[in-house]
mmCIF file with all atom_site columns, C-alpha atoms in Angstrom:
data_model
loop_
_atom_site.group_PDB
_atom_site.id
_atom_site.type_symbol
_atom_site.label_atom_id
_atom_site.label_alt_id
_atom_site.label_comp_id
_atom_site.label_asym_id
_atom_site.label_entity_id
_atom_site.label_seq_id
_atom_site.pdbx_PDB_ins_code
_atom_site.Cartn_x
_atom_site.Cartn_y
_atom_site.Cartn_z
_atom_site.occupancy
_atom_site.B_iso_or_equiv
_atom_site.pdbx_formal_charge
_atom_site.auth_seq_id
_atom_site.auth_comp_id
_atom_site.auth_asym_id
_atom_site.auth_atom_id
_atom_site.pdbx_PDB_model_num
ATOM 1  C CA . MET A 1 1  ? -62.375 4.753  26.946 1.00 57.00 ? 1  MET A CA 1
ATOM 2  C CA . SER A 1 2  ? -59.021 3.649  25.578 1.00 58.00 ? 2  SER A CA 1
ATOM 3  C CA . THR A 1 3  ? -56.762 5.855  23.543 1.00 61.00 ? 3  THR A CA 1
ATOM 4  C CA . PRO A 1 4  ? -56.355 4.381  20.082 1.00 58.00 ? 4  PRO A CA 1
ATOM 5  C CA . THR A 1 5  ? -52.898 3.157  19.065 1.00 77.00 ? 5  THR A CA 1
ATOM 6  C CA . ILE A 1 6  ? -53.409 5.046  15.806 1.00 92.00 ? 6  ILE A CA 1
ATOM 7  C CA . SER A 1 7  ? -55.778 7.981  15.345 1.00 95.00 ? 7  SER A CA 1
ATOM 8  C CA . LEU A 1 8  ? -58.985 7.379  13.447 1.00 97.00 ? 8  LEU A CA 1
ATOM 9  C CA . SER A 1 9  ? -58.044 9.990  10.848 1.00 97.00 ? 9  SER A CA 1
ATOM 10 C CA . ASP A 1 10 ? -54.688 8.261  10.265 1.00 97.00 ? 10 ASP A CA 1
ATOM 11 C CA . ALA A 1 11 ? -56.372 4.844  10.084 1.00 97.00 ? 11 ALA A CA 1
ATOM 12 C CA . ILE A 1 12 ? -58.862 6.150  7.527  1.00 98.00 ? 12 ILE A CA 1
ATOM 13 C CA . ALA A 1 13 ? -56.104 7.737  5.439  1.00 98.00 ? 13 ALA A CA 1
ATOM 14 C CA . ARG A 1 14 ? -54.184 4.454  5.512  1.00 97.00 ? 14 ARG A CA 1
ATOM 15 C CA . ALA A 1 15 ? -57.302 2.473  4.573  1.00 98.00 ? 15 ALA A CA 1
ATOM 16 C CA . LYS A 1 16 ? -58.096 4.787  1.641  1.00 98.00 ? 16 LYS A CA 1
ATOM 17 C CA . ALA A 1 17 ? -54.572 4.288  0.260  1.00 98.00 ? 17 ALA A CA 1
ATOM 18 C CA . GLN A 1 18 ? -54.977 0.505  0.146  1.00 97.00 ? 18 GLN A CA 1
ATOM 19 C CA . GLN A 1 19 ? -56.442 -1.536 -2.708 1.00 96.00 ? 19 GLN A CA 1
ATOM 20 C CA . PRO A 1 20 ? -58.964 -2.859 -1.993 1.00 96.00 ? 20 PRO A CA 1
ATOM 21 C CA . VAL A 1 21 ? -59.912 -0.222 0.588  1.00 98.00 ? 21 VAL A CA 1
ATOM 22 C CA . GLY A 1 22 ? -58.567 -1.315 3.963  1.00 98.00 ? 22 GLY A CA 1
ATOM 23 C CA . SER A 1 23 ? -59.954 -1.337 7.464  1.00 97.00 ? 23 SER A CA 1
ATOM 24 C CA . PRO A 1 24 ? -60.077 1.779  9.684  1.00 98.00 ? 24 PRO A CA 1
ATOM 25 C CA . CYS A 1 25 ? -59.128 -0.359 12.702 1.00 96.00 ? 25 CYS A CA 1
ATOM 26 C CA . THR A 1 26 ? -57.121 1.523  15.339 1.00 96.00 ? 26 THR A CA 1
ATOM 27 C CA . ASP A 1 27 ? -56.217 -1.599 17.372 1.00 94.00 ? 27 ASP A CA 1
ATOM 28 C CA . VAL A 1 28 ? -58.593 -0.778 20.233 1.00 93.00 ? 28 VAL A CA 1
ATOM 29 C CA . CYS A 1 29 ? -61.235 -3.375 19.280 1.00 92.00 ? 29 CYS A CA 1
ATOM 30 C CA . ARG A 1 30 ? -63.693 -2.921 22.138 1.00 95.00 ? 30 ARG A CA 1
ATOM 31 C CA . LEU A 1 31 ? -67.397 -2.182 21.726 1.00 97.00 ? 31 LEU A CA 1
ATOM 32 C CA . ASN A 1 32 ? -68.834 0.556  23.897 1.00 95.00 ? 32 ASN A CA 1
ATOM 33 C CA . LYS A 1 33 ? -71.834 -0.865 25.754 1.00 95.00 ? 33 LYS A CA 1
ATOM 34 C CA . GLU A 1 34 ? -73.824 2.381  25.516 1.00 92.00 ? 34 GLU A CA 1
ATOM 35 C CA . SER A 1 35 ? -73.257 3.338  21.880 1.00 93.00 ? 35 SER A CA 1
ATOM 36 C CA . GLY A 1 36 ? -72.608 -0.104 20.413 1.00 96.00 ? 36 GLY A CA 1
ATOM 37 C CA . TYR A 1 37 ? -69.635 1.297  18.478 1.00 97.00 ? 37 TYR A CA 1
ATOM 38 C CA . CYS A 1 38 ? -66.006 0.267  18.664 1.00 97.00 ? 38 CYS A CA 1
ATOM 39 C CA . GLU A 1 39 ? -64.126 2.688  20.905 1.00 95.00 ? 39 GLU A CA 1
ATOM 40 C CA . GLY A 1 40 ? -61.339 2.987  18.329 1.00 96.00 ? 40 GLY A CA 1
ATOM 41 C CA . CYS A 1 41 ? -62.845 2.973  14.833 1.00 97.00 ? 41 CYS A CA 1
ATOM 42 C CA . PHE A 1 42 ? -66.488 3.787  15.715 1.00 98.00 ? 42 PHE A CA 1
ATOM 43 C CA . ARG A 1 43 ? -67.902 0.970  13.579 1.00 98.00 ? 43 ARG A CA 1
ATOM 44 C CA . SER A 1 44 ? -70.816 -1.084 14.834 1.00 98.00 ? 44 SER A CA 1
ATOM 45 C CA . LYS A 1 45 ? -70.472 -4.828 15.352 1.00 97.00 ? 45 LYS A CA 1
ATOM 46 C CA . ASP A 1 46 ? -72.432 -5.423 12.137 1.00 98.00 ? 46 ASP A CA 1
ATOM 47 C CA . GLU A 1 47 ? -70.231 -2.997 10.184 1.00 98.00 ? 47 GLU A CA 1
ATOM 48 C CA . ILE A 1 48 ? -67.099 -4.729 11.455 1.00 98.00 ? 48 ILE A CA 1
ATOM 49 C CA . LYS A 1 49 ? -68.483 -8.161 10.529 1.00 97.00 ? 49 LYS A CA 1
ATOM 50 C CA . ALA A 1 50 ? -69.508 -7.007 7.032  1.00 97.00 ? 50 ALA A CA 1
ATOM 51 C CA . TRP A 1 51 ? -66.300 -5.095 6.266  1.00 97.00 ? 51 TRP A CA 1
ATOM 52 C CA . LYS A 1 52 ? -64.523 -7.780 4.239  1.00 95.00 ? 52 LYS A CA 1
ATOM 53 C CA . THR A 1 53 ? -67.493 -8.234 1.899  1.00 97.00 ? 53 THR A CA 1
ATOM 54 C CA . LEU A 1 54 ? -68.481 -4.556 1.689  1.00 97.00 ? 54 LEU A CA 1
ATOM 55 C CA . PRO A 1 55 ? -67.671 -3.031 -1.712 1.00 98.00 ? 55 PRO A CA 1
ATOM 56 C CA . ASP A 1 56 ? -65.041 -0.281 -1.748 1.00 98.00 ? 56 ASP A CA 1
ATOM 57 C CA . GLY A 1 57 ? -67.713 2.345  -2.446 1.00 98.00 ? 57 GLY A CA 1
ATOM 58 C CA . GLY A 1 58 ? -69.585 1.341  0.694  1.00 98.00 ? 58 GLY A CA 1
ATOM 59 C CA . LYS A 1 59 ? -66.411 1.495  2.752  1.00 98.00 ? 59 LYS A CA 1
ATOM 60 C CA . LEU A 1 60 ? -65.572 4.950  1.416  1.00 98.00 ? 60 LEU A CA 1
ATOM 61 C CA . ARG A 1 61 ? -69.103 6.195  2.174  1.00 98.00 ? 61 ARG A CA 1
ATOM 62 C CA . LEU A 1 62 ? -68.813 4.913  5.740  1.00 98.00 ? 62 LEU A CA 1
ATOM 63 C CA . PHE A 1 63 ? -65.613 6.832  6.581  1.00 98.00 ? 63 PHE A CA 1
ATOM 64 C CA . PRO A 1 64 ? -67.307 10.252 7.050  1.00 98.00 ? 64 PRO A CA 1
ATOM 65 C CA . LEU A 1 65 ? -69.916 8.601  9.278  1.00 98.00 ? 65 LEU A CA 1
ATOM 66 C CA . LEU A 1 66 ? -67.167 7.116  11.468 1.00 98.00 ? 66 LEU A CA 1
ATOM 67 C CA . THR A 1 67 ? -65.565 10.545 11.814 1.00 98.00 ? 67 THR A CA 1
ATOM 68 C CA . ALA A 1 68 ? -68.954 12.062 12.701 1.00 98.00 ? 68 ALA A CA 1
ATOM 69 C CA . ARG A 1 69 ? -69.525 9.385  15.355 1.00 97.00 ? 69 ARG A CA 1
ATOM 70 C CA . GLN A 1 70 ? -66.111 10.117 16.833 1.00 97.00 ? 70 GLN A CA 1
ATOM 71 C CA . GLN A 1 71 ? -66.874 13.852 16.922 1.00 96.00 ? 71 GLN A CA 1
ATOM 72 C CA . HIS A 1 72 ? -70.274 13.240 18.531 1.00 95.00 ? 72 HIS A CA 1
ATOM 73 C CA . ASN A 1 73 ? -68.613 11.003 21.122 1.00 93.00 ? 73 ASN A CA 1
ATOM 74 C CA . ALA A 1 74 ? -66.043 13.701 21.941 1.00 93.00 ? 74 ALA A CA 1
ATOM 75 C CA . GLU A 1 75 ? -68.739 16.382 22.234 1.00 92.00 ? 75 GLU A CA 1
ATOM 76 C CA . THR A 1 76 ? -70.858 14.164 24.492 1.00 89.00 ? 76 THR A CA 1
ATOM 77 C CA . ALA A 1 77 ? -67.877 13.405 26.726 1.00 86.00 ? 77 ALA A CA 1
ATOM 78 C CA . ALA A 1 78 ? -66.964 17.103 26.925 1.00 87.00 ? 78 ALA A CA 1
ATOM 79 C CA . ALA A 1 79 ? -70.535 18.055 27.832 1.00 86.00 ? 79 ALA A CA 1
ATOM 80 C CA . ALA A 1 80 ? -70.652 15.385 30.538 1.00 82.00 ? 80 ALA A CA 1
ATOM 81 C CA . THR A 1 81 ? -67.362 16.624 31.997 1.00 85.00 ? 81 THR A CA 1
ATOM 82 C CA . ALA A 1 82 ? -68.524 20.260 31.921 1.00 85.00 ? 82 ALA A CA 1
ATOM 83 C CA . SER A 1 83 ? -71.767 19.463 33.747 1.00 78.00 ? 83 SER A CA 1
ATOM 84 C CA . ARG A 1 84 ? -69.977 17.930 36.724 1.00 73.00 ? 84 ARG A CA 1
#
């Protein structure tokens, strides 16, 4: 997994400050084959494709889910490392 150029939390903060609400892209832009989520922003391919037409309210509701996906990913990776 690549290290994002910008952290997800920073990308979300930046996106929230923009009008209309901006993208949480972290410049990684690679879908994980197992999860189906971008390895930087944790959006699905469908979420990425729909972003420009998604109302601001929908974007804002998605941000906590992206953070939760990132946390789950980190916990899963830590558990896999610990079991080795």
